[in-house]
Each structure stands twice: as C-alpha cells, then as structure tokens.
PDB file of C-alpha atoms and ligand atoms in Angstrom:
ATOM      1  CA  MET I  25      -0.012  -0.089   0.030  1.00 69.00           C
ATOM      2  CA  LEU I  26       1.145   3.450  -1.170  1.00 76.00           C
ATOM      3  CA  VAL I  27      -0.388   5.879   1.644  1.00 84.00           C
ATOM      4  CA  GLN I  28      -1.634   4.307   4.776  1.00 87.00           C
ATOM      5  CA  TRP I  29      -4.680   6.147   6.526  1.00 89.00           C
ATOM      6  CA  THR I  30      -3.022   7.232  10.058  1.00 90.00           C
ATOM      7  CA  LYS I  31      -4.560   9.568  12.472  1.00 92.00           C
ATOM      8  CA  GLU I  32      -2.178  12.193  11.448  1.00 91.00           C
ATOM      9  CA  LEU I  33      -4.669  12.503   8.441  1.00 92.00           C
ATOM     10  CA  GLU I  34      -7.999  13.115  10.373  1.00 94.00           C
ATOM     11  CA  THR I  35      -9.442  16.480  10.358  1.00 95.00           C
ATOM     12  CA  GLY I  36     -12.229  15.198  12.727  1.00 95.00           C
ATOM     13  CA  VAL I  37     -14.936  16.386  10.254  1.00 96.00           C
ATOM     14  CA  THR I  38     -16.803  12.956   9.212  1.00 95.00           C
ATOM     15  CA  PHE I  39     -17.516  13.390   5.694  1.00 95.00           C
ATOM     16  CA  VAL I  40     -14.239  14.902   4.791  1.00 96.00           C
ATOM     17  CA  ASP I  41     -12.268  12.136   6.462  1.00 96.00           C
ATOM     18  CA  ALA I  42     -14.479   9.633   4.681  1.00 95.00           C
ATOM     19  CA  ASP I  43     -13.634  11.582   1.646  1.00 95.00           C
ATOM     20  CA  HIS I  44     -10.243  11.406   1.954  1.00 95.00           C
ATOM     21  CA  LYS I  45     -10.223   7.827   3.022  1.00 94.00           C
ATOM     22  CA  VAL I  46     -12.261   7.356  -0.773  1.00 95.00           C
ATOM     23  CA  LEU I  47      -9.364   9.248  -2.538  1.00 93.00           C
ATOM     24  CA  ILE I  48      -6.391   7.495  -0.475  1.00 91.00           C
ATOM     25  CA  ASN I  49      -8.247   3.853  -1.434  1.00 92.00           C
ATOM     26  CA  LEU I  50      -8.073   5.304  -5.180  1.00 91.00           C
ATOM     27  CA  LEU I  51      -4.456   6.566  -5.159  1.00 88.00           C
ATOM     28  CA  ASN I  52      -3.307   3.400  -3.840  1.00 89.00           C
ATOM     29  CA  GLN I  53      -5.158   1.274  -6.406  1.00 91.00           C
ATOM     30  CA  VAL I  54      -3.393   3.760  -9.122  1.00 87.00           C
ATOM     31  CA  ASN I  55      -0.449   2.230  -7.488  1.00 85.00           C
ATOM     32  CA  HIS I  56      -1.963  -1.415  -7.761  1.00 87.00           C
ATOM     33  CA  CYS I  57      -2.540  -1.157 -11.537  1.00 87.00           C
ATOM     34  CA  ILE I  58       1.441   0.413 -11.899  1.00 81.00           C
ATOM     35  CA  VAL I  59       2.545  -2.457 -10.205  1.00 84.00           C
ATOM     36  CA  ASP I  60       0.836  -4.861 -11.668  1.00 87.00           C
ATOM     37  CA  ASN I  61       1.558  -3.592 -15.394  1.00 85.00           C
ATOM     38  CA  GLU I  62      -2.202  -3.336 -15.599  1.00 86.00           C
ATOM     39  CA  ASP I  63      -4.551  -2.919 -18.566  1.00 84.00           C
ATOM     40  CA  LEU I  64      -5.387   0.443 -19.749  1.00 82.00           C
ATOM     41  CA  SER I  65      -8.975   0.284 -19.616  1.00 83.00           C
ATOM     42  CA  VAL I  66      -8.624  -0.541 -15.563  1.00 89.00           C
ATOM     43  CA  LEU I  67      -6.072   1.996 -14.902  1.00 87.00           C
ATOM     44  CA  GLY I  68      -8.395   4.613 -16.927  1.00 88.00           C
ATOM     45  CA  SER I  69     -11.393   3.748 -14.826  1.00 92.00           C
ATOM     46  CA  VAL I  70      -9.311   4.148 -11.854  1.00 92.00           C
ATOM     47  CA  LEU I  71      -8.188   7.340 -12.970  1.00 90.00           C
ATOM     48  CA  ASP I  72     -11.357   8.666 -13.897  1.00 92.00           C
ATOM     49  CA  ALA I  73     -12.691   8.121 -10.409  1.00 94.00           C
ATOM     50  CA  LEU I  74      -9.824   9.656  -8.961  1.00 91.00           C
ATOM     51  CA  VAL I  75     -10.863  12.927 -11.241  1.00 92.00           C
ATOM     52  CA  GLU I  76     -14.502  12.564 -10.544  1.00 94.00           C
ATOM     53  CA  TYR I  77     -14.366  11.856  -6.414  1.00 94.00           C
ATOM     54  CA  THR I  78     -11.748  14.519  -6.465  1.00 94.00           C
ATOM     55  CA  ASP I  79     -14.113  17.476  -7.957  1.00 94.00           C
ATOM     56  CA  TYR I  80     -16.970  15.948  -5.881  1.00 95.00           C
ATOM     57  CA  HIS I  81     -14.883  16.092  -2.597  1.00 96.00           C
ATOM     58  CA  PHE I  82     -13.986  19.424  -3.366  1.00 96.00           C
ATOM     59  CA  LEU I  83     -17.391  20.829  -3.990  1.00 96.00           C
ATOM     60  CA  ARG I  84     -18.802  19.450  -0.725  1.00 96.00           C
ATOM     61  CA  GLU I  85     -15.847  21.126   1.192  1.00 97.00           C
ATOM     62  CA  GLU I  86     -16.132  24.272  -0.358  1.00 97.00           C
ATOM     63  CA  LYS I  87     -19.919  24.163   0.394  1.00 97.00           C
ATOM     64  CA  MET I  88     -18.937  23.623   4.082  1.00 97.00           C
ATOM     65  CA  MET I  89     -16.332  26.396   4.064  1.00 97.00           C
ATOM     66  CA  GLU I  90     -18.832  28.659   2.852  1.00 97.00           C
ATOM     67  CA  LEU I  91     -21.574  27.748   5.304  1.00 96.00           C
ATOM     68  CA  SER I  92     -18.748  27.862   7.969  1.00 96.00           C
ATOM     69  CA  GLY I  93     -17.680  31.336   7.206  1.00 95.00           C
ATOM     70  CA  TYR I  94     -14.332  30.255   6.919  1.00 96.00           C
ATOM     71  CA  SER I  95     -12.056  33.412   5.841  1.00 96.00           C
ATOM     72  CA  GLY I  96      -9.568  31.401   3.837  1.00 96.00           C
ATOM     73  CA  ILE I  97     -11.934  29.947   1.282  1.00 97.00           C
ATOM     74  CA  GLU I  98     -11.033  32.149  -1.583  1.00 97.00           C
ATOM     75  CA  THR I  99      -7.299  31.013  -1.492  1.00 97.00           C
ATOM     76  CA  HIS I 100      -8.384  27.318  -0.572  1.00 97.00           C
ATOM     77  CA  LYS I 101     -10.722  27.255  -3.729  1.00 97.00           C
ATOM     78  CA  ILE I 102      -7.774  28.357  -6.139  1.00 96.00           C
ATOM     79  CA  THR I 103      -5.835  25.491  -4.546  1.00 94.00           C
ATOM     80  CA  HIS I 104      -8.461  23.153  -5.405  1.00 95.00           C
ATOM     81  CA  ARG I 105      -8.810  24.300  -8.918  1.00 95.00           C
ATOM     82  CA  VAL I 106      -5.036  23.843  -9.686  1.00 92.00           C
ATOM     83  CA  LEU I 107      -5.056  20.307  -8.054  1.00 91.00           C
ATOM     84  CA  SER I 108      -8.257  19.625  -9.878  1.00 92.00           C
ATOM     85  CA  GLY I 109      -6.583  20.432 -13.363  1.00 92.00           C
ATOM     86  CA  GLN I 110      -3.262  18.899 -12.463  1.00 88.00           C
ATOM     87  CA  VAL I 111      -5.141  15.602 -12.058  1.00 87.00           C
ATOM     88  CA  ARG I 112      -7.593  16.071 -14.914  1.00 90.00           C
ATOM     89  CA  ALA I 113      -4.286  16.509 -16.925  1.00 89.00           C
ATOM     90  CA  VAL I 114      -2.775  13.223 -15.708  1.00 85.00           C
ATOM     91  CA  TYR I 115      -6.013  11.570 -16.818  1.00 86.00           C
ATOM     92  CA  ASP I 116      -5.879  13.009 -20.264  1.00 89.00           C
ATOM     93  CA  ASP I 117      -2.291  12.094 -20.864  1.00 86.00           C
ATOM     94  CA  TYR I 118      -3.071   8.523 -19.865  1.00 82.00           C
ATOM     95  CA  GLN I 119      -6.082   8.786 -22.544  1.00 82.00           C
ATOM     96  CA  ASN I 120      -4.302  10.423 -25.129  1.00 87.00           C
ATOM     97  CA  ARG I 121      -0.547   9.811 -24.924  1.00 82.00           C
ATOM     98  CA  PRO I 122      -0.328   6.807 -22.838  1.00 75.00           C
ATOM     99  CA  GLU I 123       3.331   5.720 -24.089  1.00 73.00           C
ATOM    100  CA  LYS I 124       4.634   9.159 -22.865  1.00 72.00           C
ATOM    101  CA  VAL I 125       3.393   9.080 -19.166  1.00 72.00           C
ATOM    102  CA  ASN I 126       5.842   7.557 -16.481  1.00 75.00           C
ATOM    103  CA  ALA I 127       3.684   6.160 -14.472  1.00 73.00           C
ATOM    104  CA  VAL I 128       5.826   6.190 -11.378  1.00 78.00           C
ATOM    105  CA  ASP I 129       6.054   9.884 -11.717  1.00 79.00           C
ATOM    106  CA  VAL I 130       2.372  10.110 -12.275  1.00 77.00           C
ATOM    107  CA  ARG I 131       1.916   7.714  -8.552  1.00 78.00           C
ATOM    108  CA  ASP I 132       4.449  10.127  -6.581  1.00 81.00           C
ATOM    109  CA  PHE I 133       2.732  13.337  -8.102  1.00 80.00           C
ATOM    110  CA  LEU I 134      -0.526  12.220  -6.805  1.00 80.00           C
ATOM    111  CA  GLN I 135       0.780  11.067  -3.790  1.00 82.00           C
ATOM    112  CA  SER I 136       2.208  14.553  -2.625  1.00 82.00           C
ATOM    113  CA  TRP I 137      -0.783  16.420  -3.611  1.00 79.00           C
ATOM    114  CA  LEU I 138      -3.018  14.344  -1.628  1.00 83.00           C
ATOM    115  CA  VAL I 139      -1.250  14.025   1.438  1.00 86.00           C
ATOM    116  CA  ASP I 140       0.331  17.653   1.272  1.00 90.00           C
ATOM    117  CA  HIS I 141      -3.257  19.173   0.929  1.00 93.00           C
ATOM    118  CA  ILE I 142      -4.670  17.540   3.705  1.00 91.00           C
ATOM    119  CA  MET I 143      -2.258  17.974   5.835  1.00 89.00           C
ATOM    120  CA  GLY I 144      -1.922  21.516   4.789  1.00 91.00           C
ATOM    121  CA  SER I 145      -4.657  23.523   3.418  1.00 94.00           C
ATOM    122  CA  ASP I 146      -7.333  21.336   4.781  1.00 96.00           C
ATOM    123  CA  PHE I 147      -5.800  21.393   8.433  1.00 95.00           C
ATOM    124  CA  ALA I 148      -6.124  25.552   8.203  1.00 95.00           C
ATOM    125  CA  TYR I 149      -9.978  25.200   8.214  1.00 96.00           C
ATOM    126  CA  ARG I 150     -10.587  22.741  10.795  1.00 94.00           C
ATOM    127  CA  ASP I 151     -10.865  24.559  13.802  1.00 92.00           C
ATOM    128  CA  THR I 152     -13.596  26.866  12.033  1.00 95.00           C
ATOM    129  CA  CYS I 153     -15.357  24.031  10.345  1.00 94.00           C
ATOM    130  CA  LEU I 154     -15.321  21.612  13.508  1.00 92.00           C
ATOM    131  CA  ASP I 155     -17.300  24.512  15.624  1.00 88.00           C
ATOM    132  CA  ASN I 156     -19.923  24.509  12.998  1.00 93.00           C
ATOM    133  CA  ALA I 157     -21.704  21.243  12.967  1.00 94.00           C
ATOM    134  CA  GLU I 158     -24.526  22.315  10.594  1.00 95.00           C
ATOM    135  CA  ALA I 159     -22.672  23.252   7.991  1.00 95.00           C
ATOM    136  CA  ALA I 160     -20.665  20.245   7.970  1.00 94.00           C
ATOM    137  CA  HIS I 161     -23.702  18.614   7.702  1.00 94.00           C
ATOM    138  CA  ALA I 162     -25.269  20.348   4.923  1.00 94.00           C
ATOM    139  CA  ALA I 163     -22.276  19.908   3.216  1.00 95.00           C
ATOM    140  CA  GLY I 164     -21.855  15.975   3.807  1.00 92.00           C
ATOM    141  CA  GLN I 165     -26.089  15.734   2.315  1.00 90.00           C
ATOM    142  CA  VAL I 166     -24.849  16.819  -0.993  1.00 91.00           C
ATOM    143  CA  GLY I 167     -24.547  13.651  -3.079  1.00 90.00           C
ATOM    144  CA  PHE I 168     -22.175  12.265  -5.864  1.00 92.00           C
ATOM    145  CA  LEU I 169     -24.955  12.720  -8.745  1.00 90.00           C
ATOM    146  CA  GLY I 170     -26.178  15.890  -7.683  1.00 83.00           C
ATOM    147  CA  ASP I 171     -29.178  17.531  -6.628  1.00 71.00           C
ATOM    148  CA  GLY I 172     -31.230  16.621  -9.885  1.00 71.00           C
ATOM    149  CA  SER I 173     -30.944  12.797  -8.651  1.00 78.00           C
ATOM    150  CA  THR I 174     -34.058  11.429  -7.402  1.00 79.00           C
ATOM    151  CA  PHE I 175     -32.466   7.972  -6.533  1.00 84.00           C
ATOM    152  CA  ASN I 176     -31.524   8.068  -2.550  1.00 82.00           C
ATOM    153  CA  GLU I 177     -31.690   4.171  -1.977  1.00 86.00           C
ATOM    154  CA  TRP I 178     -28.130   3.395  -2.231  1.00 92.00           C
ATOM    155  CA  GLU I 179     -28.085   2.060   1.410  1.00 91.00           C
ATOM    156  CA  HIS I 180     -30.900  -0.593   0.548  1.00 93.00           C
ATOM    157  CA  ILE I 181     -29.858  -1.903  -3.250  1.00 96.00           C
ATOM    158  CA  ARG I 182     -28.281  -5.140  -3.174  1.00 96.00           C
ATOM    159  CA  ILE I 183     -25.553  -5.566  -6.080  1.00 97.00           C
ATOM    160  CA  MET I 184     -23.622  -8.051  -7.166  1.00 97.00           C
ATOM    161  CA  LEU I 185     -20.339  -7.533  -9.838  1.00 97.00           C
ATOM    162  CA  VAL I 186     -18.923 -10.435 -11.665  1.00 96.00           C
ATOM    163  CA  ASP I 187     -15.670  -9.860 -13.054  1.00 93.00           C
ATOM    164  CA  ASP I 188     -12.024 -11.770 -12.990  1.00 91.00           C
ATOM    165  CA  ASN I 189      -9.934  -8.760 -12.802  1.00 92.00           C
ATOM    166  CA  PRO I 190      -8.951  -8.056  -9.147  1.00 94.00           C
ATOM    167  CA  ASN I 191      -7.872  -4.373 -10.148  1.00 94.00           C
ATOM    168  CA  PHE I 192     -11.179  -3.760 -11.529  1.00 94.00           C
ATOM    169  CA  ARG I 193     -13.333  -5.302  -8.630  1.00 95.00           C
ATOM    170  CA  ARG I 194     -11.332  -3.700  -5.779  1.00 95.00           C
ATOM    171  CA  LEU I 195     -12.180  -0.488  -8.255  1.00 96.00           C
ATOM    172  CA  VAL I 196     -15.876  -0.698  -8.076  1.00 97.00           C
ATOM    173  CA  ARG I 197     -16.217  -2.097  -4.703  1.00 97.00           C
ATOM    174  CA  THR I 198     -14.530   1.640  -3.654  1.00 96.00           C
ATOM    175  CA  ILE I 199     -16.951   3.294  -5.863  1.00 97.00           C
ATOM    176  CA  LEU I 200     -20.168   1.761  -4.520  1.00 97.00           C
ATOM    177  CA  ARG I 201     -19.019   2.025  -1.208  1.00 96.00           C
ATOM    178  CA  ALA I 202     -18.201   5.426  -1.275  1.00 95.00           C
ATOM    179  CA  VAL I 203     -22.134   6.385  -2.158  1.00 94.00           C
ATOM    180  CA  GLY I 204     -23.349   4.110   0.624  1.00 94.00           C
ATOM    181  CA  ILE I 205     -23.794   0.849  -1.018  1.00 96.00           C
ATOM    182  CA  ARG I 206     -23.160  -2.039   1.679  1.00 95.00           C
ATOM    183  CA  ASN I 207     -24.814  -4.936   0.182  1.00 96.00           C
ATOM    184  CA  ILE I 208     -22.359  -6.090  -2.347  1.00 97.00           C
ATOM    185  CA  GLN I 209     -21.321  -9.157  -3.706  1.00 97.00           C
ATOM    186  CA  VAL I 210     -18.291  -9.676  -5.491  1.00 97.00           C
ATOM    187  CA  VAL I 211     -17.291 -12.697  -7.157  1.00 95.00           C
ATOM    188  CA  GLU I 212     -14.799 -13.685  -9.902  1.00 94.00           C
ATOM    189  CA  THR I 213     -16.651 -16.237 -12.498  1.00 93.00           C
ATOM    190  CA  PRO I 214     -20.175 -16.280 -13.628  1.00 93.00           C
ATOM    191  CA  LEU I 215     -20.718 -19.923 -12.379  1.00 94.00           C
ATOM    192  CA  GLU I 216     -19.467 -18.561  -8.661  1.00 95.00           C
ATOM    193  CA  GLY I 217     -22.442 -15.707  -9.239  1.00 95.00           C
ATOM    194  CA  ILE I 218     -24.998 -17.889 -10.395  1.00 94.00           C
ATOM    195  CA  ALA I 219     -24.333 -20.225  -7.025  1.00 94.00           C
ATOM    196  CA  ARG I 220     -24.149 -16.934  -4.776  1.00 96.00           C
ATOM    197  CA  LEU I 221     -27.091 -15.452  -6.419  1.00 95.00           C
ATOM    198  CA  ALA I 222     -29.763 -18.691  -5.538  1.00 90.00           C
ATOM    199  CA  ASP I 223     -28.730 -18.053  -1.940  1.00 92.00           C
ATOM    200  CA  ARG I 224     -28.522 -14.378  -1.515  1.00 93.00           C
ATOM    201  CA  PRO I 225     -30.013 -12.475  -4.306  1.00 91.00           C
ATOM    202  CA  ALA I 226     -29.122  -9.206  -5.948  1.00 96.00           C
ATOM    203  CA  ASP I 227     -30.955  -6.330  -7.276  1.00 95.00           C
ATOM    204  CA  ILE I 228     -28.423  -5.412 -10.193  1.00 96.00           C
ATOM    205  CA  VAL I 229     -25.879  -7.742 -11.286  1.00 97.00           C
ATOM    206  CA  LEU I 230     -22.536  -5.907 -13.214  1.00 97.00           C
ATOM    207  CA  CYS I 231     -21.180  -8.588 -15.234  1.00 94.00           C
ATOM    208  CA  ASP I 232     -18.359  -8.429 -17.536  1.00 91.00           C
ATOM    209  CA  TRP I 233     -19.104  -9.661 -21.239  1.00 86.00           C
ATOM    210  CA  VAL I 234     -15.840 -11.309 -21.787  1.00 81.00           C
ATOM    211  CA  MET I 235     -15.474 -14.666 -19.166  1.00 81.00           C
ATOM    212  CA  ASP I 236     -13.965 -17.887 -19.293  1.00 82.00           C
ATOM    213  CA  GLU I 237     -16.993 -20.026 -18.423  1.00 81.00           C
ATOM    214  CA  MET I 238     -19.850 -18.491 -20.354  1.00 86.00           C
ATOM    215  CA  ASN I 239     -20.408 -14.998 -22.155  1.00 84.00           C
ATOM    216  CA  GLY I 240     -22.129 -12.105 -20.500  1.00 83.00           C
ATOM    217  CA  THR I 241     -25.355 -13.099 -22.644  1.00 84.00           C
ATOM    218  CA  GLU I 242     -25.314 -16.700 -21.584  1.00 88.00           C
ATOM    219  CA  PHE I 243     -25.192 -15.496 -18.039  1.00 90.00           C
ATOM    220  CA  ALA I 244     -27.991 -13.331 -18.362  1.00 89.00           C
ATOM    221  CA  HIS I 245     -29.694 -15.889 -19.894  1.00 88.00           C
ATOM    222  CA  LYS I 246     -29.311 -17.936 -16.540  1.00 91.00           C
ATOM    223  CA  VAL I 247     -30.049 -15.365 -14.365  1.00 92.00           C
ATOM    224  CA  SER I 248     -33.353 -14.880 -16.242  1.00 89.00           C
ATOM    225  CA  GLU I 249     -34.532 -18.291 -16.097  1.00 91.00           C
ATOM    226  CA  MET I 250     -34.097 -18.392 -12.139  1.00 91.00           C
ATOM    227  CA  GLN I 251     -36.876 -15.835 -12.116  1.00 88.00           C
ATOM    228  CA  LEU I 252     -35.427 -13.590  -9.750  1.00 88.00           C
ATOM    229  CA  PRO I 253     -36.171  -9.757  -9.668  1.00 87.00           C
ATOM    230  CA  THR I 254     -32.596  -9.326 -10.690  1.00 93.00           C
ATOM    231  CA  ARG I 255     -31.441  -6.871 -13.478  1.00 93.00           C
ATOM    232  CA  VAL I 256     -27.933  -7.586 -15.289  1.00 94.00           C
ATOM    233  CA  VAL I 257     -25.732  -5.000 -16.401  1.00 95.00           C
ATOM    234  CA  MET I 258     -23.104  -5.634 -18.987  1.00 92.00           C
ATOM    235  CA  LEU I 259     -19.770  -4.250 -18.548  1.00 92.00           C
ATOM    236  CA  THR I 260     -17.501  -4.484 -21.972  1.00 86.00           C
ATOM    237  CA  GLY I 261     -14.221  -2.971 -23.658  1.00 80.00           C
ATOM    238  CA  TYR I 262     -16.285  -3.260 -26.717  1.00 73.00           C
ATOM    239  CA  SER I 263     -18.700  -0.368 -27.765  1.00 73.00           C
ATOM    240  CA  ILE I 264     -22.213  -0.943 -26.677  1.00 71.00           C
ATOM    241  CA  ASP I 265     -23.395  -0.929 -30.477  1.00 73.00           C
ATOM    242  CA  VAL I 266     -20.991  -3.742 -31.367  1.00 69.00           C
ATOM    243  CA  LEU I 267     -21.881  -5.648 -27.998  1.00 67.00           C
ATOM    244  CA  LYS I 268     -25.579  -4.943 -28.737  1.00 69.00           C
ATOM    245  CA  GLU I 269     -25.146  -6.625 -32.457  1.00 67.00           C
ATOM    246  CA  ARG I 270     -23.192  -9.730 -31.248  1.00 64.00           C
ATOM    247  CA  SER I 271     -25.745 -10.431 -27.844  1.00 62.00           C
ATOM    248  CA  SER I 272     -29.506 -10.790 -27.675  1.00 60.00           C
ATOM    249  CA  ASP I 273     -30.840  -8.211 -25.267  1.00 60.00           C
ATOM    250  CA  LEU I 274     -33.033 -11.236 -23.223  1.00 65.00           C
ATOM    251  CA  GLY I 275     -32.064 -10.483 -19.508  1.00 75.00           C
ATOM    252  CA  ILE I 276     -29.762  -7.534 -20.190  1.00 87.00           C
ATOM    253  CA  ALA I 277     -31.134  -4.469 -18.544  1.00 90.00           C
ATOM    254  CA  ASP I 278     -28.356  -1.911 -19.666  1.00 91.00           C
ATOM    255  CA  TYR I 279     -24.361  -1.490 -21.005  1.00 91.00           C
ATOM    256  CA  ILE I 280     -21.528   0.191 -19.662  1.00 94.00           C
ATOM    257  CA  GLU I 281     -18.782   0.701 -21.659  1.00 91.00           C
ATOM    258  CA  LYS I 282     -15.003   0.289 -20.046  1.00 89.00           C
ATOM    259  CA  PRO I 283     -12.984   2.208 -19.219  1.00 89.00           C
ATOM    260  CA  VAL I 284     -15.821   2.501 -16.709  1.00 94.00           C
ATOM    261  CA  LYS I 285     -16.484   6.129 -15.506  1.00 94.00           C
ATOM    262  CA  ALA I 286     -17.650   6.425 -11.923  1.00 96.00           C
ATOM    263  CA  ARG I 287     -20.606   8.912 -12.961  1.00 95.00           C
ATOM    264  CA  THR I 288     -21.928   6.785 -15.747  1.00 96.00           C
ATOM    265  CA  LEU I 289     -21.478   3.587 -13.421  1.00 97.00           C
ATOM    266  CA  LEU I 290     -23.671   5.284 -10.629  1.00 96.00           C
ATOM    267  CA  GLU I 291     -26.301   6.628 -12.847  1.00 95.00           C
ATOM    268  CA  THR I 292     -27.074   3.490 -14.930  1.00 96.00           C
ATOM    269  CA  ILE I 293     -27.492   1.726 -11.329  1.00 96.00           C
ATOM    270  CA  SER I 294     -30.221   4.177 -10.198  1.00 94.00           C
ATOM    271  CA  ARG I 295     -31.758   4.112 -13.027  1.00 93.00           C
ATOM    272  CA  VAL I 296     -32.051   0.513 -13.651  1.00 94.00           C
ATOM    273  CA  ALA I 297     -32.640   0.161  -9.840  1.00 92.00           C
ATOM    274  CA  MET I 298     -35.591   2.684 -10.228  1.00 88.00           C
ATOM    275  CA  ALA I 299     -37.234   0.352 -12.997  1.00 81.00           C
ATOM    276  CA  VAL I 300     -36.757  -2.979 -10.688  1.00 63.00           C
ATOM    277  CA  PRO I 301     -40.623  -4.320 -10.271  1.00 58.00           C
ATOM    278  CA  GLN I 302     -42.185  -3.280  -6.909  1.00 47.00           C
ATOM    279  CA  SER I 303     -42.129  -6.809  -5.989  1.00 44.00           C
ATOM    280  CA  SER I 304     -38.759  -6.996  -5.400  1.00 47.00           C
ATOM    281  CA  SER I 305     -38.053  -7.168  -1.759  1.00 44.00           C
ATOM    282  CA  THR I 306     -35.545  -4.387  -1.626  1.00 45.00           C
ATOM    283  CA  ARG I 307     -36.555  -0.943  -0.943  1.00 43.00           C
ATOM    284  CA  VAL I 308     -36.007   0.825  -4.035  1.00 40.00           C
ATOM    285  CA  ALA I 309     -37.882   3.893  -4.525  1.00 34.00           C
TER     286      ALA I 309
HETATM  287 FE1  FEO H 419      -9.736  17.868   1.393  1.00 81.11          FE
HETATM  288 FE2  FEO H 419      -9.216  20.624   0.451  1.00 81.11          FE
HETATM  289  O1  FEO H 419      -9.692  19.239   0.173  1.00 81.11           O
END
C-alpha cells in the first residue's frame, strides 16, 4: 500500500475524512495498477474515478467552508482548481498519450498533492469548520450525482459484481461503498455468481461480457431462468453498439463501456434500480 490512513490525516469532520479515505484508496489503486502493469482500461477507470471523486469532494468541502464563514475559502478554492486541473491533466495524458507517461512519476505526484493538501490547506480550516456542525452536516448531504438525482436508496440496494480482474473489482467496490452501498457481493466467475444468487439475491448484477466459463449473454439468460427480480448490466471493453449486435438483449437491462466512468456506473445503477418491479424485496424507490 502506498499511503496508509493514519490519525495524522484526520480532520475530525466526518464526511471530509470519509472522502479523504476514498481518495487515498483510489490513489493506492493507481499504485496497484502500475505495479501489476495493468491494462489501460482498468487504470483509465481508476484515474477517472479519482478525477470525478476529487471534484465531488472539493464541491462538498467548499460548501462547508462557505457555510462556516471560513475566511481562507477563496485561497483554498484556488488551490482546489489547480489540483483538479493537474489530476485531470494526468488522466488526459493517459487517455491520449499513454506511451509518453511515466507511471511512477504520476504515482509520486498524486501521493504528494493528496497528502500535502490534506495536511496543509485542509488542516487550516479545521477549527472553524469543527465549530459548525450544521455546516458540515449540510455539506455532507450533497450527493455524488448532484441535486437532480431522484435516487436515494443506495443504502438498501443489493449489488453483485462478476469480473475476473482483481483491480477492477477493487475499484467498483470502492465506488459503490463511497456512495453508501453496503450490500455488495463480488465474485470472480459467472458460475460462482449463479451459485451465490440462489442463496443471496441481488437487485442488480454488474457482469463482464468476456468471461471464461460463459459469456455475459449466457450468464444473463441463466439469471432470467432463475426468475429472480435481478437485473443484469453488462460491462464491456467493446462499444455498446458492437455488443448489442453480438448479443441478444434478453435479460440485459443496460450496458456500460470500459474504461468505466464512476458517474456513468452510478447513473446506470440508479436508472436500472428505479425500474426494478415493486415486487422486489428491496426498498428501491
Ligand atoms: Fe480535502 Fe481541500 O481537499
């Protein structure tokens, strides 16, 4: 592990510390991908999540500083814009010129900006914001998908992920847990997924299309034969149009292309969850 969470990194503001843990977790996953010489679609997914979660965290933190009347907010916001631009530039370089990017430099840069910012700028607002619990509570209520999202049942939805890549499994679990999903099953193979579903149903299964034992379409057929209120969302390194041509839609509720964007993943889950029949045992709105 590159960065270990310690008491020295704690601000004492609950949602801020939770956000920082997610960011450090993602940073460690960048490191895992580099050490494993991971496929670009997985590293790209991790970097996208880091970019998106960084912006989300900055939004919440700035709201808290504003509501608390913190005098250093303007300087802090400028620092956020610079950091946000730098992280996005790393992501863009990986997307456009992966062969030119020095992965170790990227990792060292991400480590220094994250830890230095938390222990420098973030610690400076601590006393002001800790004195204002209402401001921290209001800022902590800002959801990842923004105020326009009508889905707020993250705590109750049941998700299964079927994917043979450990770094990708780690990433999806981090994204799901970051928005409050607690009922998560993560399995490596489709046969394990089928066996588990019989004992512990899921509302949505996120399933890789290319797998050894059966492809995603065959998996979706088997799930539909079990007559569970389970929706299958297909993850694919191909374009969605190509996948639709090669597969029957039977039993497939939606598709997500890899590299996966955290926002797309969560928007798809919320959309599919809201379409789950009311007979489902989950409390999906
Ligand atoms: Fe926690 Fe200012 O970022």
